[in-house]
Coordinates of C-alpha atoms in Angstrom, one line a residue:
Chain J
M1 CA 0.0 0.0 0.0
S2 CA 2.6 2.5 1.1
A3 CA 4.9 1.5 -1.8
V4 CA 2.1 2.5 -4.2
T5 CA 1.6 5.9 -2.6
K6 CA 5.3 6.6 -2.5
S7 CA 5.9 5.9 -6.1
A8 CA 2.7 7.4 -7.3
A9 CA 4.1 10.9 -7.5
P10 CA 7.0 10.3 -10.0
S11 CA 4.9 8.0 -12.2
R12 CA 2.4 10.7 -12.6
R13 CA 5.0 12.8 -14.3
G14 CA 5.1 10.1 -16.9
R15 CA 8.2 8.2 -15.7
P16 CA 7.5 4.5 -15.9
G17 CA 8.2 3.6 -12.3
R18 CA 6.9 1.2 -9.7
G19 CA 3.7 3.2 -9.5
R20 CA 2.7 1.6 -12.8
L21 CA 2.4 -1.8 -11.1
G22 CA -0.7 -0.9 -9.2
W23 CA -2.4 0.6 -12.3
N24 CA -1.3 -2.3 -14.4
L25 CA -2.8 -4.8 -12.0
L26 CA -6.1 -2.9 -12.0
G27 CA -5.9 -2.8 -15.8
L28 CA -5.5 -6.6 -15.9
L29 CA -8.5 -6.9 -13.6
V30 CA -10.5 -4.9 -16.2
F31 CA -9.2 -7.1 -18.9
V32 CA -10.4 -10.2 -17.2
A33 CA -13.8 -8.8 -16.3
A34 CA -14.4 -7.5 -19.8
G35 CA -13.0 -10.5 -21.6
F36 CA -14.2 -13.4 -19.5
P37 CA -17.7 -13.7 -21.1
V38 CA -16.0 -13.8 -24.5
Y39 CA -13.5 -16.4 -23.3
W40 CA -16.3 -18.5 -21.8
M41 CA -18.1 -18.6 -25.2
L42 CA -14.9 -19.8 -27.0
N43 CA -14.1 -22.2 -24.2
T44 CA -17.6 -23.8 -24.3
A45 CA -17.6 -23.8 -28.1
F46 CA -14.5 -26.0 -28.4
K47 CA -15.1 -28.5 -25.6
P48 CA -17.2 -31.7 -25.7
A49 CA -20.8 -30.9 -24.9
K50 CA -20.7 -33.3 -21.9
D51 CA -17.9 -31.3 -20.4
A52 CA -19.9 -28.1 -20.8
I53 CA -22.7 -29.4 -18.5
D54 CA -20.3 -30.7 -15.8
P55 CA -21.1 -29.2 -12.3
D56 CA -17.3 -28.7 -12.0
P57 CA -16.6 -26.3 -14.9
H58 CA -13.6 -27.0 -17.1
F59 CA -11.7 -23.7 -17.5
F60 CA -9.7 -25.0 -20.4
P61 CA -11.1 -27.3 -23.1
G62 CA -9.2 -30.5 -22.2
T63 CA -10.1 -32.1 -25.5
F64 CA -10.5 -29.8 -28.4
T65 CA -13.5 -30.7 -30.5
L66 CA -15.4 -29.3 -33.4
E67 CA -18.4 -31.4 -32.9
N68 CA -20.4 -28.4 -31.5
F69 CA -19.9 -26.6 -34.8
S70 CA -21.2 -29.5 -36.8
R71 CA -24.1 -29.7 -34.4
A72 CA -24.7 -26.0 -34.9
F73 CA -24.9 -26.5 -38.6
D74 CA -27.5 -29.2 -38.1
V75 CA -29.8 -27.4 -35.7
A76 CA -31.3 -25.5 -38.5
D77 CA -30.1 -24.3 -41.9
F78 CA -27.1 -22.1 -41.0
W79 CA -26.1 -20.7 -44.4
G80 CA -29.6 -19.5 -45.3
P81 CA -29.9 -17.1 -42.3
V82 CA -26.3 -16.0 -42.7
G83 CA -26.9 -15.4 -46.5
R84 CA -30.0 -13.4 -45.7
S85 CA -28.2 -11.3 -43.1
L86 CA -25.4 -10.6 -45.6
V87 CA -27.8 -9.5 -48.3
V88 CA -29.7 -7.2 -46.0
S89 CA -26.6 -5.7 -44.4
L90 CA -24.8 -5.1 -47.6
A91 CA -27.8 -3.6 -49.3
V92 CA -28.5 -1.3 -46.3
V93 CA -24.9 -0.1 -46.2
L94 CA -24.7 0.5 -49.9
I95 CA -27.9 2.6 -50.0
G96 CA -27.0 4.2 -46.7
I97 CA -23.5 5.3 -47.7
V98 CA -24.5 6.8 -51.1
V99 CA -27.6 8.6 -49.8
G100 CA -25.9 9.5 -46.5
M101 CA -22.8 10.9 -48.1
L102 CA -24.7 13.3 -50.3
A103 CA -26.6 14.5 -47.3
A104 CA -23.5 14.7 -45.1
L105 CA -21.8 16.8 -47.7
A106 CA -24.8 19.2 -47.9
I107 CA -24.9 19.8 -44.2
S108 CA -21.1 20.0 -43.6
R109 CA -20.0 22.0 -46.6
F110 CA -22.9 24.3 -47.6
A111 CA -24.5 27.2 -45.9
F112 CA -28.2 27.3 -46.8
R113 CA -31.5 28.3 -45.3
G114 CA -33.1 25.5 -43.4
R115 CA -29.8 23.7 -42.8
K116 CA -30.2 23.9 -39.0
I117 CA -33.7 22.4 -39.2
V118 CA -32.3 19.5 -41.3
I119 CA -29.6 18.8 -38.8
V120 CA -32.0 18.8 -35.9
G121 CA -34.4 16.6 -37.9
I122 CA -31.8 14.0 -38.8
L123 CA -30.7 14.0 -35.1
A124 CA -34.2 13.8 -33.8
V125 CA -34.8 10.8 -36.0
Q126 CA -32.0 9.0 -34.2
M127 CA -33.8 9.4 -30.9
V128 CA -36.9 7.6 -31.8
P129 CA -36.6 4.2 -30.2
L130 CA -36.8 1.3 -32.6
V131 CA -39.3 -0.5 -30.4
A132 CA -41.7 2.4 -30.5
M133 CA -41.8 2.1 -34.3
I134 CA -42.2 -1.7 -34.5
I135 CA -46.1 -1.6 -34.5
P136 CA -46.6 1.0 -37.3
V137 CA -43.7 -0.5 -39.3
F138 CA -45.3 -3.9 -39.1
L139 CA -48.6 -2.5 -40.2
L140 CA -47.0 -0.5 -43.0
L141 CA -45.1 -3.5 -44.4
N142 CA -48.3 -5.5 -44.0
D143 CA -50.2 -3.0 -46.1
L144 CA -47.4 -2.8 -48.7
G145 CA -47.1 -6.6 -49.0
Q146 CA -43.5 -6.4 -47.8
Y147 CA -44.0 -8.3 -44.7
D148 CA -41.7 -11.3 -44.5
R149 CA -39.6 -10.0 -47.5
L150 CA -36.0 -9.0 -47.5
T151 CA -36.7 -5.7 -49.2
G152 CA -39.1 -4.8 -46.4
L153 CA -36.3 -5.5 -43.9
I154 CA -33.8 -3.5 -45.9
I155 CA -36.2 -0.5 -46.1
T156 CA -36.8 -0.7 -42.3
Y157 CA -33.1 -0.9 -41.4
L158 CA -32.5 2.4 -43.2
T159 CA -34.4 4.1 -40.4
F160 CA -31.5 3.6 -38.1
I161 CA -28.6 3.3 -40.5
L162 CA -29.2 6.5 -42.5
P163 CA -29.2 9.0 -39.6
F164 CA -26.1 7.3 -38.2
T165 CA -24.3 7.4 -41.5
V166 CA -25.1 11.0 -42.2
W167 CA -24.0 12.1 -38.7
T168 CA -20.7 10.1 -38.7
L169 CA -19.7 11.0 -42.2
R170 CA -20.3 14.6 -41.3
G171 CA -17.8 14.1 -38.5
F172 CA -15.2 12.9 -41.0
I173 CA -15.9 15.6 -43.5
V174 CA -15.5 18.5 -41.1
N175 CA -12.1 17.1 -40.2
I176 CA -10.9 17.7 -43.8
P177 CA -9.8 21.4 -43.9
R178 CA -11.9 23.5 -46.3
E179 CA -8.7 25.2 -47.2
L180 CA -7.6 22.2 -49.2
E181 CA -10.7 22.4 -51.4
E182 CA -10.4 26.1 -51.7
A183 CA -6.8 25.8 -52.8
A184 CA -7.9 23.3 -55.5
M185 CA -10.6 25.7 -56.6
V186 CA -8.2 28.6 -56.8
D187 CA -6.0 26.4 -59.0
G188 CA -8.9 26.0 -61.4
C189 CA -10.9 23.0 -60.1
T190 CA -14.6 23.1 -60.2
R191 CA -16.4 22.5 -56.9
T192 CA -17.2 18.9 -58.0
G193 CA -13.6 18.5 -59.2
A194 CA -12.2 19.7 -55.9
F195 CA -14.4 17.2 -54.1
V196 CA -13.5 14.3 -56.3
R197 CA -9.8 15.0 -56.3
V198 CA -9.2 16.3 -52.8
V199 CA -12.0 15.5 -50.4
F200 CA -12.9 12.1 -51.7
P201 CA -9.5 10.4 -51.2
L202 CA -9.2 11.9 -47.7
L203 CA -12.7 10.8 -46.9
A204 CA -12.3 7.2 -48.1
P205 CA -11.0 5.7 -44.8
G206 CA -13.9 7.4 -43.0
M207 CA -16.3 6.0 -45.5
V208 CA -14.9 2.5 -45.1
A209 CA -15.1 2.8 -41.3
T210 CA -18.7 4.0 -41.5
S211 CA -19.7 1.3 -43.9
V212 CA -18.2 -1.4 -41.8
Y213 CA -19.8 0.0 -38.7
G214 CA -23.2 0.3 -40.4
F215 CA -22.8 -3.3 -41.7
I216 CA -22.3 -4.5 -38.2
Q217 CA -25.3 -2.7 -36.9
A218 CA -27.5 -4.2 -39.5
W219 CA -26.0 -7.6 -39.0
N220 CA -26.6 -7.4 -35.3
E221 CA -30.2 -6.2 -35.4
Y222 CA -32.7 -8.5 -33.7
L223 CA -36.1 -7.0 -33.0
Y224 CA -37.1 -6.1 -36.6
A225 CA -35.6 -9.3 -37.9
L226 CA -37.7 -11.3 -35.3
M227 CA -40.9 -9.4 -35.9
L228 CA -40.9 -8.9 -39.7
M229 CA -39.6 -12.2 -40.9
S230 CA -41.2 -15.6 -40.5
Q231 CA -39.4 -18.8 -39.3
Q232 CA -38.4 -19.7 -42.9
N233 CA -36.9 -16.3 -43.6
Q234 CA -35.1 -15.7 -40.4
T235 CA -31.7 -13.9 -40.2
A236 CA -28.6 -14.9 -38.4
T237 CA -29.4 -13.2 -35.1
V238 CA -32.8 -14.9 -34.9
W239 CA -31.3 -18.2 -36.0
L240 CA -29.3 -18.3 -32.7
G241 CA -32.6 -18.6 -30.9
N242 CA -33.1 -22.1 -32.4
F243 CA -30.9 -23.6 -29.7
T244 CA -33.4 -22.8 -27.1
T245 CA -36.4 -25.2 -27.1
K246 CA -39.0 -26.1 -24.7
H247 CA -36.7 -28.9 -23.5
G248 CA -33.9 -26.4 -22.6
T249 CA -31.0 -24.8 -24.2
E250 CA -28.2 -26.6 -25.9
Y251 CA -25.4 -24.4 -24.7
A252 CA -22.3 -26.0 -26.2
P253 CA -23.6 -25.9 -29.9
M254 CA -25.2 -22.5 -29.1
M255 CA -21.8 -21.1 -28.1
A256 CA -20.3 -22.6 -31.3
G257 CA -23.1 -20.8 -33.3
A258 CA -22.4 -17.6 -31.4
T259 CA -18.7 -17.9 -32.2
M260 CA -19.4 -18.2 -35.9
M261 CA -21.6 -15.2 -35.8
A262 CA -19.4 -13.0 -33.6
V263 CA -15.8 -13.7 -34.6
P264 CA -15.9 -12.2 -38.1
I265 CA -17.8 -9.2 -36.7
V266 CA -15.4 -8.6 -33.9
I267 CA -12.5 -8.8 -36.3
L268 CA -14.1 -6.2 -38.6
F269 CA -14.7 -4.1 -35.5
L270 CA -11.1 -4.3 -34.4
L271 CA -10.0 -2.9 -37.8
V272 CA -12.2 0.1 -37.8
Q273 CA -13.0 1.1 -34.2
R274 CA -10.2 3.5 -33.7
K275 CA -11.2 5.4 -36.8
M276 CA -14.8 5.4 -35.7
A277 CA -14.1 6.8 -32.3
A278 CA -12.0 9.5 -33.8
G279 CA -14.7 10.5 -36.2
L280 CA -17.4 10.5 -33.6
T281 CA -15.3 12.5 -31.1
A282 CA -14.3 15.0 -33.7
G283 CA -17.9 15.5 -34.6
A284 CA -18.8 16.1 -31.0
V285 CA -16.0 18.4 -30.0
K286 CA -15.7 20.6 -33.0
G287 CA -18.2 21.6 -35.6
Chain Z
M1 CA -4.6 9.3 -35.2
S2 CA -4.5 11.9 -37.9
A3 CA -8.0 13.0 -37.0
A4 CA -7.0 13.6 -33.4
D5 CA -3.9 15.5 -34.5
T6 CA -5.7 17.9 -36.7
T7 CA -8.3 18.6 -34.1
T8 CA -5.7 19.3 -31.4
A9 CA -3.9 21.6 -33.7
K10 CA -7.0 23.4 -34.6
V11 CA -8.5 24.1 -31.2
P12 CA -6.5 27.1 -30.1
P13 CA -6.8 29.2 -33.3
T14 CA -10.5 28.8 -33.3
R15 CA -11.0 30.2 -29.9
P16 CA -9.8 33.8 -30.2
S17 CA -11.5 34.2 -33.6
T18 CA -13.4 37.5 -33.5
V19 CA -14.2 37.8 -37.2
P20 CA -17.8 38.9 -37.1
G21 CA -20.2 36.5 -38.8
A22 CA -17.5 34.1 -39.7
G23 CA -18.9 31.6 -37.3
G24 CA -15.6 30.6 -35.8
G25 CA -13.7 30.0 -39.0
T26 CA -10.5 31.8 -39.9
G27 CA -11.5 34.5 -42.4
G28 CA -9.7 35.2 -45.6
A29 CA -10.4 36.7 -49.0
G30 CA -10.4 33.5 -51.0
R31 CA -12.5 31.7 -48.4
S32 CA -15.3 34.3 -48.3
A33 CA -15.5 34.3 -52.0
V34 CA -16.1 30.5 -51.9
R35 CA -18.6 31.0 -49.1
R36 CA -20.6 33.4 -51.2
R37 CA -20.6 31.1 -54.1
A38 CA -21.7 28.3 -51.9
A39 CA -24.5 30.3 -50.3
G40 CA -25.7 31.5 -53.7
G41 CA -26.8 28.2 -55.1
A42 CA -29.3 27.0 -52.5
A43 CA -30.6 24.4 -55.0
L44 CA -27.5 22.2 -54.8
P45 CA -27.5 21.4 -51.1
W46 CA -31.2 20.6 -51.3
T47 CA -30.6 18.3 -54.2
L48 CA -27.9 16.5 -52.3
L49 CA -30.3 16.2 -49.3
A50 CA -33.3 15.1 -51.3
P51 CA -32.7 11.3 -51.4
C52 CA -31.9 11.2 -47.7
L53 CA -35.0 13.2 -46.7
L54 CA -37.2 11.2 -49.0
V55 CA -36.1 7.9 -47.6
L56 CA -36.5 9.1 -44.0
L57 CA -39.9 10.5 -44.8
L58 CA -41.0 7.2 -46.1
V59 CA -39.5 4.8 -43.6
L60 CA -39.8 7.1 -40.5
G61 CA -42.2 9.9 -41.2
Y62 CA -45.1 7.8 -42.2
P63 CA -44.8 5.2 -39.5
L64 CA -44.4 7.9 -36.9
A65 CA -47.6 9.6 -38.0
R66 CA -49.2 6.2 -38.0
L67 CA -48.0 5.6 -34.5
V68 CA -49.7 8.8 -33.3
T69 CA -53.0 8.0 -35.1
L70 CA -52.9 4.4 -33.9
A71 CA -52.6 5.5 -30.3
F72 CA -56.0 7.2 -30.6
Q73 CA -57.7 4.2 -32.4
K74 CA -59.2 0.9 -31.5
F75 CA -57.0 -1.3 -33.6
G76 CA -57.0 -5.0 -33.0
Q77 CA -57.1 -8.2 -35.0
P78 CA -60.2 -7.4 -37.1
Q79 CA -58.8 -4.1 -38.1
L80 CA -55.4 -5.7 -39.0
W81 CA -57.1 -8.2 -41.4
G82 CA -59.3 -5.4 -42.8
F83 CA -62.6 -6.9 -41.6
Q84 CA -63.4 -3.7 -39.7
E85 CA -62.4 -0.1 -40.1
P86 CA -60.3 1.3 -37.2
E87 CA -62.5 3.6 -35.2
S88 CA -61.2 6.7 -33.4
V89 CA -61.6 6.4 -29.6
G90 CA -60.1 9.7 -28.5
F91 CA -58.0 9.3 -25.4
A92 CA -59.5 6.0 -24.4
N93 CA -56.3 4.1 -24.9
F94 CA -54.4 6.6 -22.8
T95 CA -56.9 6.7 -19.9
K96 CA -56.9 2.9 -19.8
I97 CA -53.2 2.8 -19.6
L98 CA -52.6 5.7 -17.3
G99 CA -55.3 4.3 -15.0
D100 CA -53.6 1.0 -14.8
G101 CA -51.4 0.4 -11.7
E102 CA -49.3 -2.1 -13.6
F103 CA -48.4 0.4 -16.2
W104 CA -47.0 2.8 -13.6
A105 CA -45.0 0.0 -12.0
V106 CA -43.5 -0.7 -15.4
V107 CA -42.7 3.0 -15.9
V108 CA -40.9 3.2 -12.5
R109 CA -39.1 -0.1 -13.2
T110 CA -37.9 1.1 -16.6
I111 CA -36.6 4.4 -15.2
V112 CA -34.8 2.7 -12.3
F113 CA -33.3 0.1 -14.7
A114 CA -32.3 2.6 -17.4
G115 CA -31.0 5.1 -14.8
G116 CA -28.9 2.5 -13.1
A117 CA -27.5 1.2 -16.3
V118 CA -26.6 4.7 -17.6
I119 CA -24.9 5.8 -14.3
L120 CA -23.0 2.5 -14.0
T121 CA -21.9 2.7 -17.7
M122 CA -20.7 6.3 -17.5
V123 CA -18.9 5.9 -14.2
L124 CA -17.2 2.6 -15.1
G125 CA -16.5 4.0 -18.6
M126 CA -14.8 7.2 -17.3
L127 CA -12.8 5.3 -14.7
T128 CA -11.6 2.8 -17.3
A129 CA -10.7 5.5 -19.7
L130 CA -8.7 7.3 -17.0
L131 CA -7.0 4.1 -16.0
L132 CA -6.0 3.4 -19.6
Q133 CA -3.9 6.6 -19.5
R134 CA -1.9 5.3 -16.6
V135 CA -1.2 1.7 -17.6
S136 CA 1.7 0.3 -19.6
G137 CA 1.3 -0.1 -23.3
W138 CA 0.9 -3.9 -23.3
V139 CA -1.9 -3.7 -20.6
K140 CA -3.6 -1.1 -22.6
T141 CA -3.5 -3.3 -25.7
L142 CA -4.9 -6.2 -23.7
V143 CA -7.8 -4.2 -22.2
N144 CA -8.5 -2.7 -25.7
I145 CA -8.8 -6.1 -27.2
A146 CA -11.2 -7.2 -24.5
L147 CA -13.2 -4.1 -24.8
V148 CA -13.5 -4.2 -28.6
A149 CA -14.4 -7.9 -28.5
S150 CA -17.3 -7.2 -26.1
W151 CA -18.3 -4.1 -28.0
G152 CA -18.5 -6.0 -31.3
M153 CA -20.5 -8.9 -29.8
P154 CA -23.9 -8.9 -31.3
V155 CA -26.4 -8.2 -28.5
I156 CA -28.1 -11.5 -29.1
V157 CA -24.8 -13.4 -28.7
A158 CA -24.0 -11.5 -25.6
T159 CA -27.4 -12.3 -24.2
A160 CA -26.8 -16.0 -24.9
I161 CA -23.4 -15.9 -23.2
F162 CA -24.8 -14.2 -20.1
K163 CA -27.6 -16.7 -20.0
W164 CA -25.0 -19.4 -20.0
L165 CA -22.8 -17.8 -17.4
F166 CA -25.7 -17.4 -15.0
D167 CA -27.3 -20.8 -15.7
T168 CA -28.8 -22.3 -12.6
D169 CA -27.1 -25.7 -12.7
Y170 CA -24.1 -25.4 -15.0
G171 CA -23.4 -21.7 -15.0
V172 CA -19.8 -20.9 -14.1
L173 CA -20.7 -17.9 -12.0
N174 CA -22.5 -19.9 -9.3
W175 CA -19.6 -22.2 -9.2
L176 CA -17.1 -19.3 -8.9
L177 CA -19.1 -17.6 -6.2
S178 CA -19.4 -20.8 -4.2
R179 CA -15.5 -20.9 -4.1
L180 CA -15.7 -17.8 -1.8
P181 CA -15.7 -18.8 1.9
G182 CA -19.2 -19.0 3.4
V183 CA -21.0 -18.6 0.1
D184 CA -23.1 -21.4 -1.4
M185 CA -24.7 -20.5 -4.7
I186 CA -24.9 -23.9 -6.2
G187 CA -28.2 -24.3 -7.9
H188 CA -29.1 -20.7 -7.4
N189 CA -31.7 -19.4 -9.9
W190 CA -30.8 -15.8 -10.7
F191 CA -34.1 -15.2 -12.5
A192 CA -36.4 -16.4 -9.7
S193 CA -37.0 -12.8 -8.7
G194 CA -37.5 -9.8 -10.9
P195 CA -35.0 -7.4 -9.2
Q196 CA -32.2 -9.9 -9.2
G197 CA -32.9 -11.0 -12.7
L198 CA -33.0 -7.4 -13.9
A199 CA -29.7 -6.8 -12.1
V200 CA -28.2 -9.5 -14.2
I201 CA -29.7 -8.0 -17.4
M202 CA -28.4 -4.6 -16.3
L203 CA -24.9 -6.1 -15.9
L204 CA -25.2 -7.5 -19.5
V205 CA -26.3 -4.1 -20.8
V206 CA -23.5 -2.3 -19.0
W207 CA -20.9 -4.9 -20.1
G208 CA -21.9 -4.2 -23.7
A209 CA -22.1 -0.4 -23.3
V210 CA -18.9 0.4 -21.4
P211 CA -16.5 -0.2 -24.3
F212 CA -18.1 2.4 -26.5
V213 CA -17.9 4.9 -23.7
V214 CA -14.3 4.0 -22.9
I215 CA -13.1 4.2 -26.5
T216 CA -14.9 7.4 -27.2
L217 CA -13.7 9.0 -23.9
S218 CA -10.2 7.8 -24.6
A219 CA -10.2 9.5 -28.0
G220 CA -11.6 12.6 -26.2
L221 CA -8.9 12.5 -23.6
T222 CA -6.2 12.8 -26.2
Q223 CA -7.6 16.2 -27.0
V224 CA -7.2 17.6 -23.6
P225 CA -4.3 20.0 -23.9
K226 CA -1.3 18.8 -21.9
E227 CA -0.3 22.4 -21.2
L228 CA -3.5 23.1 -19.4
E229 CA -3.1 20.0 -17.2
E230 CA 0.5 20.9 -16.5
A231 CA -0.5 24.5 -15.6
A232 CA -3.2 23.3 -13.2
R233 CA -0.7 21.0 -11.6
L234 CA 1.8 23.8 -11.1
D235 CA -1.0 25.8 -9.5
G236 CA -1.3 23.1 -6.9
A237 CA -4.2 21.1 -8.2
G238 CA -4.3 17.4 -7.3
S239 CA -5.4 14.6 -9.5
W240 CA -9.0 15.3 -8.7
G241 CA -8.6 19.0 -9.2
V242 CA -7.1 18.5 -12.6
F243 CA -9.9 16.1 -13.5
R244 CA -12.6 18.4 -12.2
Y245 CA -11.4 21.7 -13.6
V246 CA -9.5 20.8 -16.7
T247 CA -10.4 17.3 -18.0
L248 CA -14.2 17.4 -17.3
P249 CA -14.9 20.8 -19.0
V250 CA -13.1 19.7 -22.1
L251 CA -14.9 16.4 -22.3
K252 CA -18.3 17.9 -21.5
P253 CA -19.7 17.8 -25.0
I254 CA -18.7 14.1 -25.4
I255 CA -20.0 13.2 -22.0
V256 CA -23.4 14.9 -22.8
M257 CA -23.5 13.0 -26.1
L258 CA -22.6 9.6 -24.5
T259 CA -25.1 10.1 -21.6
T260 CA -27.9 11.0 -24.0
L261 CA -27.2 8.1 -26.3
S262 CA -27.0 5.7 -23.3
V263 CA -30.3 6.9 -22.0
I264 CA -31.9 6.3 -25.4
W265 CA -30.4 2.9 -25.8
D266 CA -31.0 1.8 -22.2
M267 CA -34.7 2.9 -22.3
G268 CA -35.0 0.8 -25.5
V269 CA -33.5 -2.4 -24.1
F270 CA -35.6 -5.2 -25.6
P271 CA -33.8 -8.3 -26.9
Q272 CA -31.9 -8.7 -23.7
V273 CA -35.0 -9.1 -21.6
F274 CA -37.0 -10.8 -24.3
V275 CA -34.4 -13.5 -25.0
M276 CA -33.3 -13.9 -21.4
R277 CA -36.9 -14.7 -20.5
G278 CA -37.4 -17.0 -23.4
G279 CA -39.7 -14.7 -25.3
R280 CA -42.2 -14.4 -22.5
P281 CA -41.0 -12.0 -19.8
E282 CA -42.9 -12.4 -16.5
A283 CA -44.8 -9.4 -15.1
E284 CA -41.9 -8.5 -12.8
F285 CA -39.4 -8.4 -15.8
Q286 CA -41.6 -6.1 -17.9
L287 CA -40.0 -2.9 -19.1
L288 CA -41.8 -0.3 -21.2
T289 CA -40.5 -1.9 -24.4
T290 CA -41.5 -5.4 -23.7
Y291 CA -44.8 -4.2 -22.2
S292 CA -45.7 -2.3 -25.3
Y293 CA -44.7 -5.3 -27.4
D294 CA -46.9 -7.6 -25.2
K295 CA -49.9 -5.3 -25.5
A296 CA -49.6 -5.1 -29.3
F297 CA -48.6 -8.5 -30.4
V298 CA -49.6 -10.9 -27.6
V299 CA -53.0 -9.3 -26.7
N300 CA -53.4 -8.0 -30.2
D301 CA -54.2 -4.5 -29.0
Y302 CA -52.2 -2.4 -31.4
G303 CA -53.8 0.8 -30.3
G304 CA -52.9 0.2 -26.6
G305 CA -49.4 -0.8 -27.6
S306 CA -48.9 2.3 -29.7
A307 CA -50.2 4.5 -26.8
I308 CA -47.5 2.9 -24.5
A309 CA -44.8 3.5 -27.2
L310 CA -45.9 7.1 -27.5
V311 CA -45.6 7.6 -23.8
T312 CA -42.1 6.2 -24.0
V313 CA -41.2 8.6 -26.7
V314 CA -42.5 11.5 -24.7
L315 CA -40.5 10.4 -21.7
L316 CA -37.4 10.4 -23.8
L317 CA -38.1 13.9 -25.2
G318 CA -36.9 15.5 -22.0
V319 CA -33.5 14.0 -22.4
V320 CA -33.4 14.6 -26.1
A321 CA -34.0 18.3 -25.5
V322 CA -30.7 18.6 -23.7
Y323 CA -28.9 16.7 -26.4
M324 CA -30.5 18.8 -29.1
R325 CA -29.3 22.0 -27.5
Q326 CA -25.7 20.6 -27.5
M327 CA -26.0 19.6 -31.1
L328 CA -27.5 22.9 -32.2
K329 CA -24.5 24.6 -30.6
I330 CA -22.3 22.4 -32.8
G331 CA -24.4 23.3 -35.8
E332 CA -23.9 27.0 -35.1
V333 CA -20.1 26.8 -34.8
E334 CA -19.7 25.5 -38.3

């Protein structure tokens, strides 16, 4: 205790001293707490199902097995739901990024009457809880004959992907100094030319990050997928529910299924999260 | 990285700007010419906005209007199938709901649940972000990997994992807790009582929400000017003083944004409760979202369900107002 207090002062000045030890231990504790559920999923997914339901839990899979994965494929069609999730997510991202970028450009680079109202409107839309909309959306799709159709789901997902895309891209665009565009225009570029040659390349990483992030959001959506699609047309998130039946939950194959759903997403996430955080923060701190 | 750099570099020059009407930008002849040209063609920005506004109007505007009309209608199974025209019932749906004791219990439960989750998320998130500034590089990397992994977990996967961790007979948590001296949790059912079950669900929500807060706050912390912290320290401020008078004010916009978003997300918790309770949450697990869902799709009272959803939206408006003011300020700066 006293050692920590004594060395706390020099370490605060940034010198890596013994004071770090206490903080590092605390950090490791956070690592274990945050990471344990993920570890437990992987651990269960790779051990024999009978080891999973042992009153004395096995903290390491003694025998590595892939039988849970093959069982997961058997529970219900796996590729169908995954394929549907892919189609929906990709379509939503594609529409969202094109439509969203135009809008983001308008509100971040132009001064026009009504701009403020548009900003407030787009933000306000983000505030409407999805659950509140489920009843009218269900009735709307029912009326349009789009209930239980992928197109219906794609249209619906735009409600939350679009405002998010506009707002995040805006954050990235305002980070690109206007001076660059102006310099290009002084050098004879048109406004469009300046955008295509100067802004677009600088915006590309931000667009990739926003797309990936939007893709993940669409991929992870559960409520609308559950409500608007029948059993035959379920998406990946709803598919995971198939492991729970009246007779109980098959946890080991379920964790294998969860792993297949989560690992690619988590890897995508790892690649873009830093960029996303930067874009979001820039958008919040500066105009 | 580069984004953070440009921002830090840009903050000081923006501050002293006194150019009238320039809205915080650094003036200049070439710039104002461009400005004028941009302001001149009002048609262009609206053309750019049109597709976005059109989509939002269709997928949000219409359903939103429908939600409001539904809340004032008697709308059940016969109306859904078109056997009967929906009839207007005035405030009947609302008086029925507001006069129901169970509804108020749900409201209070939802507020306590969301409030608890938000406070826990923000406090733990802030502490972790500050901690990450003090640990060695390799610890930071480890923590970041764990955080990103839990952030990226689909909600539904996370719910499945927590259900498994808290399983009555084979959940690892009961076993772990029973290792503690004097504790016997073997065979304990966490979902036997509402408050305890909701606490588990709150833990799940917080576990999923903290990473976003930590990562955003960490990005924000890199924008706190080092010189300001140094100056405060020279003036005799302790760690708390520096945090209170330097760090916190700089981070305020981010904190307001994160808190508002958390409130909206935590008031809208649905799959966590729904899946944890096997699609049929018991009365003591009902939150406004599941309650509205139950009313609409289980009892087939779409009017009543819409009225509940509308009340939820109104409850959120108070919070949103604060957020809006913040966002408007940002809009004005540009």
